[in-house]
């Protein structure tokens, strides 16, 4: 179904009610400003051993402010409400509500709901606190890169249908900023999945509306209502290839970058079940510490680009000079010095406390990745000229000893080295989780010739990978990539889905789960690959 919204009415009222579009006949409602009540179901996040953040959105009949109450219980009938809270919401926060409820028991499933001033109830959600002590097993579902027009969120549906997930993690690109028809192009849009507004999102109202469109998806709503989710943004929650001072997809005629960045951050914090801290640590008993990071809008240095080097008078020399010079500048940072220091101290505290695993979520890939010299042969004779140029640039970079994606950790080698040396020095059992690339990867991360940790990088929920531009068997692509890159142990560049990671005291195993299709609704999926790391080794196998 195509989601149709009167954008002018939205801007005037400051509110929408997209959740109601799941109700048969609602599409005939003449004006979205008429939508009232609980518009987008419920969600939870920021779990600890004794608290959790609860989220909903409620628009009162008057369109004015409203006082909401949250209730949480160990039973679905709410016979005994064990904790709760209250908050006043209104147009200043787009009628969203986030209430942290405390006094809970560790490692316990709870049911929760919100109560409106008129006595009406939200849908009932389910959540779970983190364990304390010697937990024996903990399972995490990991997502990234969910571009609605490319297809259905079947990865969310599959995860929601399971009953063994303790926590969900979203590593970024939860939604995309583009004008419909740009990415994906019109020919690739799955019918009925065009989000609002019908323009690139730039202003606060735009970001709120785009989030509301995505949050109206029934599979995403279902997952949020069943499992607590830890979320962090990557670039598309603001705009493509963003950094602290700008972005590739921010133009001068779109206003000040600081204004757009602030709008993106505000809307995200309103609509997502996340606290306002830019980074945070989560203790999973003595089993693991999970670290949520920020690597886009606060401390990231502007990424380098290969294109200017390739168009210089002597590209080969320009690439080598870059490799030996500015590429290795220690001032180029992914996280900024404040976050680097926080993460180092927090990880060290985790190790010294006896916690078995240190799990760090980053938006972009850390594993070293170069383009195979055979890559141009992957393209058909009628390939898009942009794909040909991309491959040729990657090959030229490889010949100069450079990676192909400077927007990932590969573009910040000094910062990467600092992080991995820190992990080695403290004796961490490091597992890195990452997204952004749309493809599936498994890396052994090394530094100074020694093992530093492993990386599980997830495929997109719907965003396409290399297969969208290539005319060759994906197995050929995967073999060439693994053969070219010593840290890379396995990859898949052709299928969509999510990861499911199981943490135990002695090992961490990760399943790459591939859905059968994204073109029609389906929960059919298979495990395409499993990788395991034993504690104390920091390499897979």
Coordinates of C-alpha atoms in Angstrom, one line a residue:
X1 CA 0.0 0.0 0.0
X2 CA 1.3 3.5 -0.8
X3 CA 1.4 5.7 2.2
X4 CA -0.2 9.0 1.2
X5 CA 0.1 12.0 3.6
X6 CA -0.8 15.6 3.2
X7 CA 2.6 17.1 4.0
X8 CA 1.2 20.6 4.3
X9 CA -1.2 19.6 7.0
X10 CA 1.6 17.8 8.8
X11 CA 3.7 20.9 8.9
X12 CA 0.8 23.0 10.1
X13 CA -0.3 20.6 12.9
X14 CA 3.2 19.3 13.8
X15 CA 1.7 15.8 14.0
X16 CA 0.7 12.7 12.1
X17 CA -0.8 9.4 12.7
X18 CA 0.7 6.9 10.3
X19 CA 0.2 3.9 12.5
X20 CA -3.5 4.1 11.6
X21 CA -2.7 3.4 8.0
X22 CA -2.5 -0.3 9.0
X23 CA -6.3 -0.1 9.7
X24 CA -8.4 -1.1 6.6
X25 CA -10.1 2.0 5.2
X26 CA -7.9 4.5 6.9
X27 CA -6.3 5.5 3.6
X28 CA -9.6 7.2 2.8
X29 CA -9.3 9.5 5.7
X30 CA -9.3 13.0 4.1
X31 CA -6.7 14.6 6.3
X32 CA -3.9 13.0 8.3
X33 CA -4.3 15.7 11.0
X34 CA -7.5 13.8 11.9
X35 CA -5.5 10.9 13.2
X36 CA -5.4 10.8 17.0
X37 CA -4.6 8.4 19.8
X38 CA -1.7 6.0 19.9
X39 CA -0.4 6.3 16.4
X40 CA 2.7 4.0 16.2
X41 CA 2.4 1.2 18.7
X42 CA 5.1 0.9 21.4
X43 CA 8.9 0.2 21.7
X44 CA 11.5 -0.3 24.3
X45 CA 15.3 0.2 24.6
X46 CA 18.2 1.1 26.9
X47 CA 17.8 -2.0 29.0
X48 CA 19.8 -2.4 32.2
X49 CA 19.5 -5.1 34.9
X50 CA 16.8 -3.1 36.7
X51 CA 15.3 -0.6 34.3
X52 CA 14.2 -0.1 30.7
X53 CA 13.1 2.9 28.5
X54 CA 9.6 2.6 27.1
X55 CA 8.5 4.5 24.0
X56 CA 5.2 5.4 22.4
X57 CA 3.5 8.3 20.5
X58 CA 0.1 9.7 21.4
X59 CA -1.8 12.6 19.8
X60 CA -4.8 13.8 21.9
X61 CA -8.1 14.7 20.4
X62 CA -7.5 18.3 21.1
X63 CA -4.1 18.3 19.4
X64 CA -2.7 19.8 22.7
X65 CA -0.4 18.3 25.2
X66 CA -1.2 15.1 27.1
X67 CA 0.0 13.4 30.2
X68 CA 0.8 9.7 29.6
X69 CA 1.4 7.0 32.2
X70 CA 3.5 3.9 31.6
X71 CA 2.7 0.6 33.3
X72 CA 4.9 -2.5 33.4
X73 CA 4.0 -6.0 34.7
X74 CA 5.3 -9.6 34.7
X75 CA 2.0 -10.8 33.3
X76 CA 0.1 -9.8 30.2
X77 CA -3.1 -9.1 32.2
X78 CA -1.3 -6.4 34.3
X79 CA -2.8 -7.9 37.4
X80 CA 0.1 -6.4 39.3
X81 CA 1.8 -3.3 38.0
X82 CA 5.3 -3.5 39.4
X83 CA 6.7 -0.1 38.1
X84 CA 5.8 2.8 35.9
X85 CA 6.2 6.5 35.3
X86 CA 4.5 9.5 33.7
X87 CA 5.4 12.2 31.1
X88 CA 3.8 15.2 29.5
X89 CA 4.1 15.2 25.7
X90 CA 3.1 17.6 23.0
X91 CA 4.0 19.1 19.6
X92 CA 7.4 20.2 20.9
X93 CA 8.5 16.6 20.9
X94 CA 6.2 15.5 18.1
X95 CA 3.9 13.8 20.7
X96 CA 6.4 11.1 21.4
X97 CA 7.0 9.8 24.9
X98 CA 10.0 8.1 26.5
X99 CA 9.7 6.9 30.1
X100 CA 12.4 5.0 31.9
X101 CA 10.9 2.6 34.4
X102 CA 13.0 1.3 37.3
X103 CA 12.9 -1.1 40.2
X104 CA 12.8 -4.2 37.9
X105 CA 14.3 -7.7 38.3
X106 CA 17.3 -8.7 36.2
X107 CA 17.0 -11.1 33.3
X108 CA 13.2 -10.9 33.4
X109 CA 10.6 -10.5 30.6
X110 CA 8.0 -7.9 31.2
X111 CA 4.8 -6.6 29.6
X112 CA 4.2 -2.9 29.3
X113 CA 1.6 -0.4 28.0
X114 CA 0.8 3.3 28.2
X115 CA -2.4 4.9 29.5
X116 CA -3.8 8.0 27.9
X117 CA -5.6 10.8 29.8
X118 CA -9.0 9.5 28.6
X119 CA -8.2 6.0 30.0
X120 CA -7.4 4.4 26.7
X121 CA -4.5 2.0 26.4
X122 CA -1.7 1.6 23.9
X123 CA -0.9 -1.8 22.4
X124 CA 0.8 -4.1 24.9
X125 CA 4.6 -4.5 24.4
X126 CA 7.1 -7.0 25.7
X127 CA 10.6 -6.3 26.9
X128 CA 13.4 -7.8 28.9
X129 CA 16.0 -6.6 31.4
X130 CA 19.6 -7.5 31.2
X131 CA 21.0 -10.3 33.4
X132 CA 23.4 -10.0 36.4
X133 CA 26.1 -12.4 37.4
X134 CA 27.2 -15.4 35.5
X135 CA 24.7 -15.6 32.6
X136 CA 25.3 -18.7 30.5
X137 CA 23.9 -17.5 27.1
X138 CA 22.5 -14.3 25.5
X139 CA 21.3 -13.9 22.0
X140 CA 21.3 -10.6 20.0
X141 CA 19.7 -9.9 16.6
X142 CA 21.7 -7.3 14.7
X143 CA 20.3 -5.1 11.9
X144 CA 21.5 -2.3 9.5
X145 CA 20.6 -0.6 6.3
X146 CA 16.8 -0.8 5.9
X147 CA 15.8 1.2 2.9
X148 CA 12.0 1.0 2.7
X149 CA 11.4 1.4 -1.1
X150 CA 13.8 -1.5 -1.9
X151 CA 11.4 -4.0 -0.4
X152 CA 9.8 -5.5 2.6
X153 CA 11.4 -5.7 6.0
X154 CA 11.2 -9.4 6.1
X155 CA 14.4 -9.6 8.3
X156 CA 12.4 -7.8 11.0
X157 CA 9.5 -10.1 10.5
X158 CA 11.7 -13.2 10.8
X159 CA 13.4 -12.0 14.0
X160 CA 10.0 -11.0 15.5
X161 CA 8.7 -14.5 14.9
X162 CA 11.5 -16.0 17.0
X163 CA 11.2 -16.5 20.7
X164 CA 14.9 -16.8 21.5
X165 CA 16.1 -13.2 21.0
X166 CA 17.1 -11.3 24.2
X167 CA 18.0 -8.0 22.6
X168 CA 18.0 -6.3 19.2
X169 CA 20.7 -4.0 18.0
X170 CA 20.4 -1.6 15.0
X171 CA 23.7 -0.3 13.8
X172 CA 22.4 2.5 11.6
X173 CA 20.8 3.5 8.3
X174 CA 17.5 2.7 10.0
X175 CA 15.9 5.0 7.4
X176 CA 17.2 6.9 4.3
X177 CA 17.0 10.6 3.5
X178 CA 16.7 10.6 -0.3
X179 CA 13.9 11.9 -2.4
X180 CA 11.8 9.0 -3.7
X181 CA 13.1 7.8 -7.0
X182 CA 16.7 8.6 -6.3
X183 CA 17.9 5.6 -4.3
X184 CA 16.4 3.3 -5.3
X185 CA 15.5 4.6 -8.8
X186 CA 11.9 4.4 -9.7
X187 CA 12.3 1.1 -11.6
X188 CA 13.5 -0.6 -8.4
X189 CA 10.9 0.7 -6.0
X190 CA 8.6 -2.1 -4.6
X191 CA 5.0 -0.9 -5.0
X192 CA 3.4 0.8 -2.1
X193 CA 6.6 1.3 -0.1
X194 CA 7.3 5.0 -0.9
X195 CA 7.9 6.9 2.4
X196 CA 6.9 10.5 3.0
X197 CA 7.7 13.3 2.4
X198 CA 8.0 13.2 -1.4
X199 CA 11.3 15.1 -1.3
X200 CA 14.7 14.8 0.3
X201 CA 14.5 15.3 4.0
X202 CA 16.2 18.5 5.2
X203 CA 14.1 20.3 7.8
X204 CA 12.9 19.0 11.2
X205 CA 9.4 18.4 9.9
X206 CA 10.8 16.3 7.1
X207 CA 12.9 14.1 9.4
X208 CA 9.9 13.6 11.7
X209 CA 7.7 12.6 8.7
X210 CA 10.2 10.2 7.3
X211 CA 10.6 8.5 10.6
X212 CA 6.9 8.3 11.0
X213 CA 6.6 6.6 7.6
X214 CA 9.2 4.0 8.5
X215 CA 7.8 3.5 12.0
X216 CA 4.4 2.7 10.4
X217 CA 5.8 -0.5 8.9
X218 CA 4.0 -3.4 10.6
X219 CA 7.1 -5.7 10.7
X220 CA 9.2 -3.0 12.3
X221 CA 6.4 -2.2 14.8
X222 CA 6.1 -5.9 15.7
X223 CA 9.8 -6.3 16.4
X224 CA 9.9 -3.1 18.5
X225 CA 6.9 -4.3 20.5
X226 CA 8.5 -7.6 21.4
X227 CA 12.2 -7.0 22.0
X228 CA 14.2 -4.2 23.5
X229 CA 16.4 -2.5 20.8
X230 CA 19.6 -0.6 21.2
X231 CA 20.0 1.8 18.3
X232 CA 22.6 4.0 16.9
X233 CA 22.7 6.2 13.8
X234 CA 25.0 6.0 10.9
X235 CA 25.0 8.5 8.0
X236 CA 21.6 8.2 6.3
X237 CA 19.7 9.2 9.5
X238 CA 21.2 12.6 8.6
X239 CA 22.4 12.4 5.0
X240 CA 24.9 10.4 3.0
X241 CA 28.6 10.3 4.1
X242 CA 28.0 12.7 7.0
X243 CA 30.7 14.0 9.3
X244 CA 30.8 16.7 12.0
X245 CA 31.2 19.5 9.5
X246 CA 29.1 18.4 6.5
X247 CA 28.1 15.6 4.3
X248 CA 28.4 14.4 0.7
X249 CA 24.7 14.8 0.3
X250 CA 24.3 18.2 1.8
X251 CA 24.4 21.1 -0.6
X252 CA 24.7 24.9 0.0
X253 CA 21.2 25.5 -1.1
X254 CA 19.9 23.2 1.7
X255 CA 20.9 25.7 4.4
X256 CA 23.4 25.5 7.2
X257 CA 24.7 22.0 8.0
X258 CA 24.5 22.6 11.7
X259 CA 20.8 23.2 11.4
X260 CA 20.2 20.1 9.4
X261 CA 22.4 18.0 11.7
X262 CA 20.5 19.3 14.8
X263 CA 17.1 18.5 13.1
X264 CA 18.2 15.0 12.3
X265 CA 19.5 14.4 15.8
X266 CA 16.4 15.8 17.4
X267 CA 13.9 13.8 15.3
X268 CA 15.9 10.6 15.9
X269 CA 15.9 11.0 19.6
X270 CA 12.2 11.8 19.6
X271 CA 11.2 8.8 17.5
X272 CA 13.6 6.1 18.7
X273 CA 13.8 4.3 22.0
X274 CA 17.1 5.7 22.9
X275 CA 18.5 7.9 25.7
X276 CA 20.2 11.3 24.9
X277 CA 23.7 10.1 25.7
X278 CA 25.7 10.0 22.5
X279 CA 27.5 6.7 23.5
X280 CA 26.8 4.2 26.3
X281 CA 27.9 0.8 27.8
X282 CA 25.5 -2.0 28.6
X283 CA 26.4 -4.7 31.1
X284 CA 25.2 -8.2 30.2
X285 CA 26.1 -9.7 33.6
X286 CA 29.6 -11.0 33.7
X287 CA 29.1 -12.4 30.2
X288 CA 29.7 -9.3 28.1
X289 CA 29.7 -5.5 27.9
X290 CA 28.1 -4.1 24.8
X291 CA 29.2 -0.6 23.7
X292 CA 27.0 1.8 21.7
X293 CA 29.2 4.3 19.8
X294 CA 28.7 7.4 17.7
X295 CA 30.9 7.6 14.6
X296 CA 29.2 10.2 12.4
X297 CA 28.0 13.5 13.6
X298 CA 30.0 14.5 16.7
X299 CA 33.7 13.7 16.3
X300 CA 34.3 12.3 12.8
X301 CA 36.8 14.1 10.6
X302 CA 35.8 14.7 7.0
X303 CA 36.5 11.5 5.0
X304 CA 39.1 11.6 2.2
X305 CA 38.1 11.0 -1.4
X306 CA 39.8 9.1 -4.1
X307 CA 38.3 11.0 -7.0
X308 CA 40.5 14.1 -6.9
X309 CA 43.6 11.9 -6.8
X310 CA 42.4 10.0 -9.9
X311 CA 41.8 13.1 -11.9
X312 CA 45.2 14.6 -11.1
X313 CA 48.0 14.9 -13.7
X314 CA 49.7 11.8 -12.3
X315 CA 47.1 9.6 -10.5
X316 CA 49.6 6.8 -9.6
X317 CA 51.9 9.3 -7.9
X318 CA 49.0 11.2 -6.3
X319 CA 47.7 7.9 -4.7
X320 CA 51.1 6.9 -3.4
X321 CA 51.7 10.4 -1.9
X322 CA 48.3 10.2 -0.3
X323 CA 49.0 6.7 1.1
X324 CA 52.3 8.0 2.6
X325 CA 50.9 11.2 3.8
X326 CA 47.4 12.5 4.8
X327 CA 45.8 9.1 4.8
X328 CA 47.8 8.2 7.9
X329 CA 47.2 11.5 9.7
X330 CA 46.6 10.7 13.4
X331 CA 44.3 13.8 13.6
X332 CA 41.8 12.1 11.3
X333 CA 39.3 10.6 13.8
X334 CA 36.2 8.5 13.7
X335 CA 35.0 9.1 17.2
X336 CA 36.8 12.2 18.5
X337 CA 39.3 12.1 21.4
X338 CA 36.6 12.4 24.1
X339 CA 34.8 9.2 22.9
X340 CA 38.1 7.4 22.2
X341 CA 39.1 8.0 25.8
X342 CA 35.7 7.0 27.2
X343 CA 35.6 3.8 25.2
X344 CA 39.2 2.8 26.2
X345 CA 38.4 3.4 29.9
X346 CA 35.0 1.6 29.7
X347 CA 36.5 -1.4 27.9
X348 CA 39.3 -1.6 30.4
X349 CA 36.9 -1.5 33.3
X350 CA 35.0 -4.3 31.7
X351 CA 38.1 -6.5 31.3
X352 CA 39.3 -5.8 34.8
X353 CA 35.9 -6.7 36.3
X354 CA 36.2 -10.2 34.8
X355 CA 33.6 -9.7 32.1
X356 CA 34.1 -12.4 29.4
X357 CA 33.6 -10.4 26.2
X358 CA 33.8 -6.8 25.0
X359 CA 31.4 -6.2 22.1
X360 CA 31.6 -2.9 20.3
X361 CA 29.1 -1.7 17.7
X362 CA 30.3 0.6 15.0
X363 CA 28.4 2.1 12.0
X364 CA 31.0 1.2 9.4
X365 CA 33.4 -1.7 8.8
X366 CA 36.8 -1.9 10.5
X367 CA 38.3 -4.9 8.6
X368 CA 40.8 -4.0 5.9
X369 CA 39.3 -4.4 2.5
X370 CA 40.8 -3.8 -1.0
X371 CA 39.4 -4.2 -4.4
X372 CA 40.6 -7.3 -6.2
X373 CA 42.5 -6.6 -9.4
X374 CA 40.1 -8.8 -11.3
X375 CA 37.1 -6.7 -10.2
X376 CA 36.5 -4.9 -13.6
X377 CA 35.7 -8.3 -15.1
X378 CA 32.7 -8.6 -12.8
X379 CA 30.9 -6.0 -14.8
X380 CA 28.9 -6.8 -17.8
X381 CA 29.4 -4.9 -21.1
X382 CA 26.3 -2.8 -20.4
X383 CA 27.2 -1.9 -16.8
X384 CA 26.4 1.5 -15.4
X385 CA 29.3 3.9 -16.2
X386 CA 29.3 4.8 -12.5
X387 CA 29.9 1.2 -11.5
X388 CA 32.7 0.9 -14.0
X389 CA 34.3 4.1 -12.6
X390 CA 33.9 2.8 -9.1
X391 CA 35.6 -0.5 -9.9
X392 CA 38.5 1.2 -11.7
X393 CA 39.0 3.6 -8.8
X394 CA 39.2 0.7 -6.5
X395 CA 41.7 -1.2 -8.6
X396 CA 43.9 1.9 -8.9
X397 CA 43.7 2.3 -5.1
X398 CA 44.7 -1.4 -4.6
X399 CA 47.7 -1.0 -6.9
X400 CA 48.8 1.9 -4.6
X401 CA 48.3 -0.1 -1.5
X402 CA 45.0 1.6 -0.5
X403 CA 41.5 0.4 0.4
X404 CA 38.5 1.2 -1.7
X405 CA 36.1 2.7 0.9
X406 CA 37.6 5.7 2.7
X407 CA 34.3 6.4 4.4
X408 CA 34.8 3.3 6.6
X409 CA 37.5 2.7 9.2
X410 CA 39.8 2.0 6.2
X411 CA 39.9 5.8 5.7
X412 CA 41.1 6.4 9.3
X413 CA 44.0 4.0 9.7
X414 CA 45.6 5.8 12.7
X415 CA 42.3 5.9 14.6
X416 CA 41.8 2.2 13.8
X417 CA 45.3 1.4 15.0
X418 CA 44.7 3.3 18.3
X419 CA 41.5 1.4 19.0
X420 CA 43.0 -2.0 18.3
X421 CA 46.2 -1.4 20.2
X422 CA 44.1 -0.3 23.1
X423 CA 42.1 -3.5 23.0
X424 CA 45.2 -5.6 22.8
X425 CA 46.9 -3.8 25.6
X426 CA 44.0 -4.4 28.0
X427 CA 43.6 -8.0 27.0
X428 CA 40.1 -7.6 25.7
X429 CA 38.2 -10.4 24.1
X430 CA 37.0 -8.1 21.3
X431 CA 34.0 -8.6 19.0
X432 CA 33.2 -5.8 16.7
X433 CA 29.8 -5.5 15.1
X434 CA 29.2 -3.2 12.0
X435 CA 26.9 -2.4 9.2
X436 CA 26.8 0.2 6.4
X437 CA 28.1 -1.9 3.5
X438 CA 24.8 -3.8 2.8
X439 CA 26.9 -7.0 2.4
X440 CA 27.9 -9.7 4.9
X441 CA 31.5 -10.1 6.1
X442 CA 33.6 -11.9 8.7
X443 CA 37.0 -10.5 9.6
X444 CA 39.9 -11.4 11.9
X445 CA 41.1 -8.0 13.0
X446 CA 44.9 -7.7 13.5
X447 CA 47.3 -5.0 14.6
X448 CA 51.1 -5.1 14.5
X449 CA 51.0 -8.7 13.3
X450 CA 49.0 -9.9 16.3
X451 CA 45.3 -10.8 16.7
X452 CA 43.2 -8.0 18.1
X453 CA 39.6 -9.3 17.8
X454 CA 37.0 -10.4 15.3
X455 CA 34.4 -8.5 13.3
X456 CA 30.9 -9.6 12.3
X457 CA 29.6 -7.2 9.6
X458 CA 26.0 -7.5 8.7
X459 CA 24.1 -7.4 5.4
X460 CA 21.4 -4.9 4.8
X461 CA 17.8 -5.5 5.7
X462 CA 16.8 -4.4 2.2
X463 CA 19.6 -2.1 0.9
X464 CA 21.3 -3.9 -2.0
X465 CA 24.9 -5.0 -2.1
X466 CA 27.4 -5.6 -4.9
X467 CA 24.9 -7.8 -6.7
X468 CA 22.9 -4.7 -7.8
X469 CA 25.7 -3.6 -10.1
X470 CA 27.4 -6.9 -11.1
X471 CA 26.8 -9.5 -13.8
X472 CA 28.9 -12.3 -12.4
X473 CA 28.3 -15.2 -10.0
X474 CA 28.5 -13.9 -6.4
X475 CA 30.7 -16.8 -5.5
X476 CA 33.4 -15.5 -7.8
X477 CA 33.2 -12.1 -6.2
X478 CA 33.4 -13.6 -2.7
X479 CA 36.4 -15.7 -3.5
X480 CA 38.3 -12.8 -5.1
X481 CA 37.6 -10.6 -2.1
X482 CA 38.7 -13.2 0.4
X483 CA 41.8 -14.0 -1.6
X484 CA 42.8 -10.3 -1.8
X485 CA 42.2 -9.4 1.8
X486 CA 44.0 -11.4 4.5
X487 CA 41.8 -10.2 7.4
X488 CA 38.6 -11.2 5.5
X489 CA 37.7 -14.9 6.1
X490 CA 34.2 -15.0 4.5
X491 CA 31.7 -12.8 2.7
X492 CA 28.5 -12.7 0.9
X493 CA 27.7 -9.8 -1.4
X494 CA 24.3 -10.8 -2.8
X495 CA 21.7 -11.5 -0.1
X496 CA 19.8 -9.5 2.5
X497 CA 18.8 -10.3 6.1
X498 CA 20.3 -9.9 9.6
X499 CA 22.7 -11.4 12.0
X500 CA 22.0 -13.4 15.2
X501 CA 24.8 -13.6 17.6
X502 CA 24.9 -16.0 20.6
X503 CA 27.3 -15.1 23.5
X504 CA 28.4 -17.8 26.0
X505 CA 31.2 -17.7 28.6
X506 CA 33.6 -19.6 26.3
X507 CA 32.6 -18.6 22.8
X508 CA 30.6 -16.2 20.6
X509 CA 29.0 -17.5 17.5
X510 CA 27.3 -15.5 14.8
X511 CA 24.7 -16.6 12.2
X512 CA 24.2 -14.6 9.0
X513 CA 20.5 -15.1 8.3
X514 CA 19.4 -14.5 4.7
X515 CA 15.8 -13.9 3.8
X516 CA 14.4 -15.6 0.7
X517 CA 13.1 -12.4 -0.7
X518 CA 12.4 -8.8 0.0
X519 CA 10.0 -8.3 -3.0
X520 CA 7.0 -9.8 -1.3
X521 CA 6.1 -10.3 2.4
X522 CA 7.7 -13.5 3.7
X523 CA 9.3 -14.9 6.9
X524 CA 11.2 -17.6 5.0
X525 CA 15.0 -17.5 5.7
X526 CA 18.0 -19.7 6.1
X527 CA 21.3 -19.5 7.9
X528 CA 23.9 -18.8 5.2
X529 CA 27.0 -18.9 7.4
X530 CA 28.1 -19.3 11.0
X531 CA 31.4 -18.0 12.5
X532 CA 32.7 -18.7 16.0
X533 CA 35.4 -17.2 18.1
X534 CA 36.7 -18.9 21.3
X535 CA 37.5 -16.8 24.3
X536 CA 41.2 -15.9 24.6
X537 CA 41.9 -16.4 20.9
X538 CA 40.6 -13.2 19.1
X539 CA 40.5 -15.1 15.8
X540 CA 37.7 -17.2 14.3
X541 CA 37.8 -20.9 14.1

